[in-house]
mmCIF file of C-alpha atoms and ligand atoms in Angstrom:
data_model
loop_
_atom_site.group_PDB
_atom_site.id
_atom_site.type_symbol
_atom_site.label_atom_id
_atom_site.label_comp_id
_atom_site.label_asym_id
_atom_site.label_seq_id
_atom_site.Cartn_x
_atom_site.Cartn_y
_atom_site.Cartn_z
ATOM 1 C CA MET V 1006 -47.686 16.923 -12.904
ATOM 2 C CA HIS V 1007 -48.454 20.384 -14.237
ATOM 3 C CA LEU V 1008 -52.090 21.506 -14.412
ATOM 4 C CA SER V 1009 -51.639 22.169 -18.117
ATOM 5 C CA GLN V 1010 -50.934 18.475 -18.659
ATOM 6 C CA LEU V 1011 -54.171 17.258 -17.114
ATOM 7 C CA ASP V 1012 -56.199 17.907 -20.249
ATOM 8 C CA MET V 1013 -53.475 16.629 -22.510
ATOM 9 C CA SER V 1014 -53.897 12.992 -23.417
ATOM 10 C CA TYR V 1015 -52.554 13.035 -26.965
ATOM 11 C CA PRO V 1016 -55.088 11.133 -29.103
ATOM 12 C CA ILE V 1017 -53.970 8.699 -31.805
ATOM 13 C CA THR V 1018 -56.226 6.719 -34.107
ATOM 14 C CA ILE V 1019 -54.870 3.951 -36.317
ATOM 15 C CA LEU V 1020 -56.818 2.755 -39.355
ATOM 16 C CA THR V 1021 -55.760 -0.742 -40.350
ATOM 17 C CA LEU V 1022 -56.880 -4.069 -41.826
ATOM 18 C CA PHE V 1023 -54.787 -5.766 -39.129
ATOM 19 C CA PRO V 1024 -55.934 -4.328 -35.783
ATOM 20 C CA GLU V 1025 -54.335 -7.277 -33.937
ATOM 21 C CA MET V 1026 -50.917 -5.787 -34.823
ATOM 22 C CA PHE V 1027 -51.674 -3.044 -32.231
ATOM 23 C CA PRO V 1028 -50.689 -1.909 -29.685
ATOM 24 C CA GLY V 1029 -47.694 -4.154 -30.492
ATOM 25 C CA THR V 1030 -44.464 -2.412 -29.520
ATOM 26 C CA LEU V 1031 -46.483 0.528 -28.141
ATOM 27 C CA ALA V 1032 -47.616 -1.585 -25.151
ATOM 28 C CA HIS V 1033 -44.088 -1.685 -23.722
ATOM 29 C CA SER V 1034 -41.419 0.379 -22.013
ATOM 30 C CA ILE V 1035 -41.722 4.165 -22.223
ATOM 31 C CA MET V 1036 -44.857 4.122 -24.406
ATOM 32 C CA LYS V 1037 -46.590 1.846 -21.895
ATOM 33 C CA LYS V 1038 -45.726 4.071 -18.941
ATOM 34 C CA ALA V 1039 -46.827 7.175 -20.823
ATOM 35 C CA ALA V 1040 -50.184 5.574 -21.706
ATOM 36 C CA GLU V 1041 -50.673 4.581 -18.056
ATOM 37 C CA LYS V 1042 -50.057 8.223 -17.115
ATOM 38 C CA GLU V 1043 -52.709 9.103 -19.719
ATOM 39 C CA LEU V 1044 -50.268 11.254 -21.651
ATOM 40 C CA TRP V 1045 -51.479 9.577 -24.841
ATOM 41 C CA ASN V 1046 -54.265 7.220 -25.898
ATOM 42 C CA LEU V 1047 -54.757 4.835 -28.773
ATOM 43 C CA THR V 1048 -57.889 3.977 -30.755
ATOM 44 C CA VAL V 1049 -57.599 1.237 -33.374
ATOM 45 C CA ILE V 1050 -60.193 1.074 -36.139
ATOM 46 C CA ASN V 1051 -60.582 -1.997 -38.329
ATOM 47 C CA ILE V 1052 -61.071 -0.739 -41.897
ATOM 48 C CA ARG V 1053 -62.938 -3.960 -42.752
ATOM 49 C CA ASP V 1054 -65.753 -2.911 -40.390
ATOM 50 C CA PHE V 1055 -66.727 -0.352 -43.045
ATOM 51 C CA ALA V 1056 -66.920 -2.839 -45.908
ATOM 52 C CA GLU V 1057 -70.296 -3.892 -47.216
ATOM 53 C CA GLY V 1058 -71.953 -7.108 -48.332
ATOM 54 C CA ASN V 1059 -71.489 -10.689 -47.267
ATOM 55 C CA TYR V 1060 -67.881 -10.720 -48.425
ATOM 56 C CA LYS V 1061 -66.847 -7.494 -46.671
ATOM 57 C CA ARG V 1062 -64.712 -6.667 -49.659
ATOM 58 C CA VAL V 1063 -62.002 -4.071 -48.961
ATOM 59 C CA ASP V 1064 -59.984 -4.254 -52.188
ATOM 60 C CA ASP V 1065 -60.414 -4.758 -55.912
ATOM 61 C CA THR V 1066 -58.322 -5.157 -59.061
ATOM 62 C CA PRO V 1067 -56.553 -2.064 -60.414
ATOM 63 C CA TYR V 1068 -57.892 -0.120 -63.418
ATOM 64 C CA GLY V 1069 -55.337 -0.318 -66.205
ATOM 65 C CA GLY V 1070 -54.176 -3.734 -65.050
ATOM 66 C CA GLY V 1071 -51.041 -4.713 -63.178
ATOM 67 C CA ALA V 1072 -50.139 -6.688 -60.101
ATOM 68 C CA GLY V 1073 -51.846 -6.660 -56.740
ATOM 69 C CA MET V 1074 -55.059 -5.248 -55.392
ATOM 70 C CA VAL V 1075 -56.140 -1.703 -54.552
ATOM 71 C CA MET V 1076 -58.006 -0.731 -51.371
ATOM 72 C CA LYS V 1077 -61.444 0.642 -52.217
ATOM 73 C CA ALA V 1078 -62.080 4.394 -51.889
ATOM 74 C CA ASP V 1079 -65.558 4.073 -50.329
ATOM 75 C CA VAL V 1080 -64.426 1.688 -47.562
ATOM 76 C CA VAL V 1081 -61.305 3.676 -46.661
ATOM 77 C CA ALA V 1082 -63.214 6.990 -46.750
ATOM 78 C CA LYS V 1083 -65.840 5.675 -44.318
ATOM 79 C CA ALA V 1084 -63.127 4.517 -41.923
ATOM 80 C CA ILE V 1085 -61.375 7.903 -42.081
ATOM 81 C CA ARG V 1086 -64.646 9.778 -41.516
ATOM 82 C CA ALA V 1087 -65.375 7.602 -38.460
ATOM 83 C CA ALA V 1088 -61.953 8.528 -37.025
ATOM 84 C CA LYS V 1089 -62.562 12.215 -37.749
ATOM 85 C CA LYS V 1090 -65.733 12.163 -35.634
ATOM 86 C CA ASN V 1091 -63.538 11.773 -32.553
ATOM 87 C CA GLN V 1092 -60.612 13.874 -33.830
ATOM 88 C CA PRO V 1093 -62.041 16.453 -36.245
ATOM 89 C CA ASN V 1094 -58.877 18.601 -36.231
ATOM 90 C CA ALA V 1095 -56.255 15.867 -36.428
ATOM 91 C CA PRO V 1096 -54.218 15.507 -39.636
ATOM 92 C CA VAL V 1097 -54.904 12.292 -41.549
ATOM 93 C CA ILE V 1098 -51.551 10.747 -42.434
ATOM 94 C CA PHE V 1099 -51.140 7.910 -44.922
ATOM 95 C CA MET V 1100 -48.146 5.636 -44.248
ATOM 96 C CA THR V 1101 -46.502 4.883 -47.606
ATOM 97 C CA PRO V 1102 -43.000 4.437 -49.044
ATOM 98 C CA SER V 1103 -43.922 7.128 -51.594
ATOM 99 C CA GLY V 1104 -44.550 9.727 -48.867
ATOM 100 C CA THR V 1105 -42.363 12.535 -47.491
ATOM 101 C CA PRO V 1106 -39.384 11.121 -45.532
ATOM 102 C CA PHE V 1107 -40.153 11.200 -41.783
ATOM 103 C CA LYS V 1108 -37.742 13.359 -39.765
ATOM 104 C CA GLN V 1109 -37.295 14.273 -36.099
ATOM 105 C CA ALA V 1110 -38.555 17.817 -36.816
ATOM 106 C CA LYS V 1111 -41.883 16.400 -38.040
ATOM 107 C CA ALA V 1112 -42.158 14.194 -34.941
ATOM 108 C CA VAL V 1113 -41.642 17.266 -32.726
ATOM 109 C CA GLU V 1114 -44.128 19.340 -34.750
ATOM 110 C CA LEU V 1115 -46.846 16.664 -34.589
ATOM 111 C CA SER V 1116 -46.276 16.194 -30.832
ATOM 112 C CA LYS V 1117 -47.234 19.853 -30.285
ATOM 113 C CA ASN V 1118 -50.627 19.554 -31.986
ATOM 114 C CA LYS V 1119 -53.101 18.589 -29.274
ATOM 115 C CA ALA V 1120 -55.549 17.326 -31.907
ATOM 116 C CA GLY V 1121 -53.249 14.297 -32.243
ATOM 117 C CA VAL V 1122 -52.951 12.250 -35.425
ATOM 118 C CA ILE V 1123 -54.969 9.771 -37.500
ATOM 119 C CA LEU V 1124 -52.648 7.247 -39.162
ATOM 120 C CA LEU V 1125 -53.865 5.274 -42.170
ATOM 121 C CA CYS V 1126 -52.056 1.998 -42.847
ATOM 122 C CA GLY V 1127 -52.160 0.620 -46.362
ATOM 123 C CA HIS V 1128 -51.799 -2.929 -47.622
ATOM 124 C CA TYR V 1129 -51.811 -4.570 -51.037
ATOM 125 C CA GLU V 1130 -50.623 -2.394 -53.911
ATOM 126 C CA GLY V 1131 -52.131 0.804 -52.582
ATOM 127 C CA ILE V 1132 -55.242 2.841 -51.930
ATOM 128 C CA ASP V 1133 -57.544 4.387 -54.560
ATOM 129 C CA GLU V 1134 -55.970 7.779 -55.334
ATOM 130 C CA ARG V 1135 -59.298 9.621 -55.029
ATOM 131 C CA VAL V 1136 -59.540 8.975 -51.300
ATOM 132 C CA LEU V 1137 -55.958 10.164 -50.840
ATOM 133 C CA GLU V 1138 -56.833 13.389 -52.687
ATOM 134 C CA THR V 1139 -59.961 14.118 -50.695
ATOM 135 C CA GLU V 1140 -59.408 12.716 -47.191
ATOM 136 C CA VAL V 1141 -55.646 12.562 -46.569
ATOM 137 C CA ASP V 1142 -53.562 15.559 -45.423
ATOM 138 C CA MET V 1143 -50.065 14.124 -45.546
ATOM 139 C CA GLU V 1144 -48.158 11.059 -46.759
ATOM 140 C CA ILE V 1145 -45.207 9.859 -44.698
ATOM 141 C CA SER V 1146 -42.457 7.336 -45.454
ATOM 142 C CA ILE V 1147 -40.181 6.058 -42.688
ATOM 143 C CA GLY V 1148 -37.399 5.220 -45.138
ATOM 144 C CA ASP V 1149 -36.430 4.179 -48.640
ATOM 145 C CA TYR V 1150 -37.521 0.560 -48.432
ATOM 146 C CA VAL V 1151 -40.863 -1.162 -48.882
ATOM 147 C CA LEU V 1152 -42.637 -2.787 -45.948
ATOM 148 C CA SER V 1153 -45.546 -5.217 -46.355
ATOM 149 C CA GLY V 1154 -47.900 -2.723 -44.785
ATOM 150 C CA GLY V 1155 -48.011 0.578 -42.932
ATOM 151 C CA GLU V 1156 -48.453 -0.889 -39.445
ATOM 152 C CA ILE V 1157 -44.794 -1.108 -38.426
ATOM 153 C CA ALA V 1158 -44.210 2.357 -39.893
ATOM 154 C CA ALA V 1159 -47.176 3.712 -37.891
ATOM 155 C CA GLN V 1160 -45.683 2.327 -34.661
ATOM 156 C CA VAL V 1161 -42.378 3.998 -35.499
ATOM 157 C CA VAL V 1162 -44.123 7.338 -36.065
ATOM 158 C CA VAL V 1163 -46.214 7.052 -32.866
ATOM 159 C CA ASP V 1164 -43.140 6.292 -30.726
ATOM 160 C CA ALA V 1165 -41.175 9.166 -32.268
ATOM 161 C CA ILE V 1166 -44.058 11.594 -31.613
ATOM 162 C CA ILE V 1167 -45.005 10.517 -28.091
ATOM 163 C CA ARG V 1168 -41.510 10.677 -26.592
ATOM 164 C CA ASN V 1169 -41.528 14.434 -27.285
ATOM 165 C CA ILE V 1170 -44.599 15.009 -25.118
ATOM 166 C CA GLN V 1171 -43.832 16.646 -21.814
ATOM 167 C CA GLY V 1172 -43.791 14.143 -18.944
ATOM 168 C CA VAL V 1173 -43.164 11.076 -21.123
ATOM 169 C CA LEU V 1174 -39.423 10.862 -20.467
ATOM 170 C CA GLY V 1175 -38.644 10.891 -16.751
ATOM 171 C CA ASN V 1176 -36.093 13.660 -16.959
ATOM 172 C CA ASP V 1177 -36.952 16.469 -19.370
ATOM 173 C CA ASN V 1178 -33.208 16.952 -19.992
ATOM 174 C CA THR V 1179 -33.055 13.491 -21.534
ATOM 175 C CA LEU V 1180 -34.591 15.071 -24.599
ATOM 176 C CA SER V 1181 -32.174 17.959 -24.829
ATOM 177 C CA GLU V 1182 -29.128 16.169 -26.245
ATOM 178 C CA GLU V 1183 -30.056 13.531 -28.756
ATOM 179 C CA SER V 1184 -29.244 12.634 -32.300
ATOM 180 C CA PHE V 1185 -30.728 15.119 -34.801
ATOM 181 C CA ASP V 1186 -30.980 17.865 -32.183
ATOM 182 C CA GLU V 1187 -29.567 21.179 -33.308
ATOM 183 C CA ASP V 1188 -26.516 22.639 -31.580
ATOM 184 C CA GLU V 1189 -26.183 26.357 -30.699
ATOM 185 C CA ASN V 1190 -25.422 27.096 -34.372
ATOM 186 C CA GLY V 1191 -28.505 25.299 -35.657
ATOM 187 C CA GLN V 1192 -26.422 22.357 -36.872
ATOM 188 C CA LYS V 1193 -27.973 18.894 -36.581
ATOM 189 C CA LEU V 1194 -25.514 16.363 -35.194
ATOM 190 C CA LEU V 1195 -25.577 12.707 -34.242
ATOM 191 C CA GLU V 1196 -25.146 11.858 -30.586
ATOM 192 C CA TYR V 1197 -21.739 11.494 -28.903
ATOM 193 C CA PRO V 1198 -20.629 8.076 -27.521
ATOM 194 C CA HIS V 1199 -21.606 6.913 -24.020
ATOM 195 C CA TYR V 1200 -19.718 4.890 -21.388
ATOM 196 C CA THR V 1201 -20.512 3.399 -17.990
ATOM 197 C CA ARG V 1202 -18.633 1.244 -15.461
ATOM 198 C CA PRO V 1203 -16.269 -0.584 -15.435
ATOM 199 C CA GLU V 1204 -13.497 1.885 -16.249
ATOM 200 C CA THR V 1205 -11.600 -0.839 -18.120
ATOM 201 C CA TRP V 1206 -13.442 -3.554 -20.035
ATOM 202 C CA GLU V 1207 -11.526 -6.198 -22.010
ATOM 203 C CA GLY V 1208 -8.554 -3.849 -22.106
ATOM 204 C CA LEU V 1209 -10.581 -0.901 -23.404
ATOM 205 C CA GLU V 1210 -10.618 2.235 -21.265
ATOM 206 C CA VAL V 1211 -13.226 4.921 -20.807
ATOM 207 C CA PRO V 1212 -11.787 8.146 -22.311
ATOM 208 C CA GLU V 1213 -9.778 10.062 -19.689
ATOM 209 C CA VAL V 1214 -11.656 13.335 -20.198
ATOM 210 C CA LEU V 1215 -14.975 11.749 -19.115
ATOM 211 C CA ARG V 1216 -13.389 10.714 -15.808
ATOM 212 C CA SER V 1217 -11.792 14.141 -15.231
ATOM 213 C CA GLY V 1218 -14.893 15.888 -13.902
ATOM 214 C CA HIS V 1219 -13.945 18.923 -16.018
ATOM 215 C CA HIS V 1220 -17.325 19.926 -17.422
ATOM 216 C CA ASP V 1221 -16.095 22.366 -20.079
ATOM 217 C CA ASN V 1222 -13.657 19.831 -21.481
ATOM 218 C CA ILE V 1223 -16.307 17.107 -21.423
ATOM 219 C CA LYS V 1224 -18.657 19.357 -23.353
ATOM 220 C CA LYS V 1225 -15.965 20.150 -25.964
ATOM 221 C CA TRP V 1226 -14.988 16.484 -26.298
ATOM 222 C CA ARG V 1227 -18.600 15.424 -26.810
ATOM 223 C CA LYS V 1228 -19.137 18.112 -29.424
ATOM 224 C CA GLN V 1229 -16.000 16.984 -31.271
ATOM 225 C CA LYS V 1230 -17.122 13.328 -31.176
ATOM 226 C CA SER V 1231 -20.592 14.279 -32.441
ATOM 227 C CA LEU V 1232 -19.018 16.163 -35.320
ATOM 228 C CA GLU V 1233 -16.639 13.300 -36.225
ATOM 229 C CA LYS V 1234 -19.448 10.761 -36.123
ATOM 230 C CA THR V 1235 -21.750 12.916 -38.246
ATOM 231 C CA LYS V 1236 -19.008 13.550 -40.845
ATOM 232 C CA LYS V 1237 -18.341 9.839 -41.033
ATOM 233 C CA VAL V 1238 -21.842 8.337 -41.201
ATOM 234 C CA ARG V 1239 -24.185 11.219 -42.132
ATOM 235 C CA PRO V 1240 -22.315 13.862 -44.125
ATOM 236 C CA ASP V 1241 -25.675 14.659 -45.783
ATOM 237 C CA ILE V 1242 -26.999 16.385 -42.631
ATOM 238 C CA LEU V 1243 -23.886 18.571 -42.180
ATOM 239 C CA GLU V 1244 -24.318 22.135 -43.356
HETATM 240 N N1 ADE X 1714 -45.581 1.185 -45.954
HETATM 241 C C1 ADE X 1714 -44.778 0.357 -46.645
HETATM 242 N N2 ADE X 1714 -43.516 0.781 -46.653
HETATM 243 C C2 ADE X 1714 -43.490 1.943 -45.931
HETATM 244 C C3 ADE X 1714 -42.487 2.883 -45.588
HETATM 245 N N3 ADE X 1714 -41.218 2.740 -45.979
HETATM 246 N N4 ADE X 1714 -42.839 3.939 -44.854
HETATM 247 C C4 ADE X 1714 -44.121 4.135 -44.478
HETATM 248 N N5 ADE X 1714 -45.113 3.292 -44.771
HETATM 249 C C5 ADE X 1714 -44.812 2.202 -45.489
#
């Protein structure tokens, strides 16, 4: 390990009403190994711990009427401020379907900020707008669909960030050719198809060029396949 990595355990704090949903998927596979190597660390804060009174009320009915409940500004603000004590320079990110669509470029950008991230998971109809205005830096959506809460979205965002941290993936080259990476012309492309043994499976052969050992041709073929795939399934990212 490089010396520069020794002080770099990327800190993540999750604010949630359902702390038992964590670490969830983040306790497995690559994320697990990376946490064991202390390349990242997770703190989970239960928002309910900041509620007051015998009932520990975290939500209330919405002004103006309508369905569902709204998470209270005072409770959420206290939870955020507690997280900021440990990570004063980390951006506070609210997970919401009405946020900015999450992209690979944002995952890479966040992975470079050693202050880490504080992720706020909502439930019910939403969170009092005043706390979003005063305490939240960014709102992120993982896609155009509505989940029951921000917890699954937060795990998606954490995984996408952490795998960009140096030392997380065994081979640093693994990162260099993936979907959404830019080619030499700055064009984002989806990944080319992969094959492994056997050479023939159920009558289907591995493309000849991949068995040729001709590296230039392999590179050209992969580029062509990436382009075809992108045109077919994601014409919106082609420039
Ligand atoms: N919470 C509920 N739906 C969500 C989404 N699509 N992205 C992020 N957070 C969410």
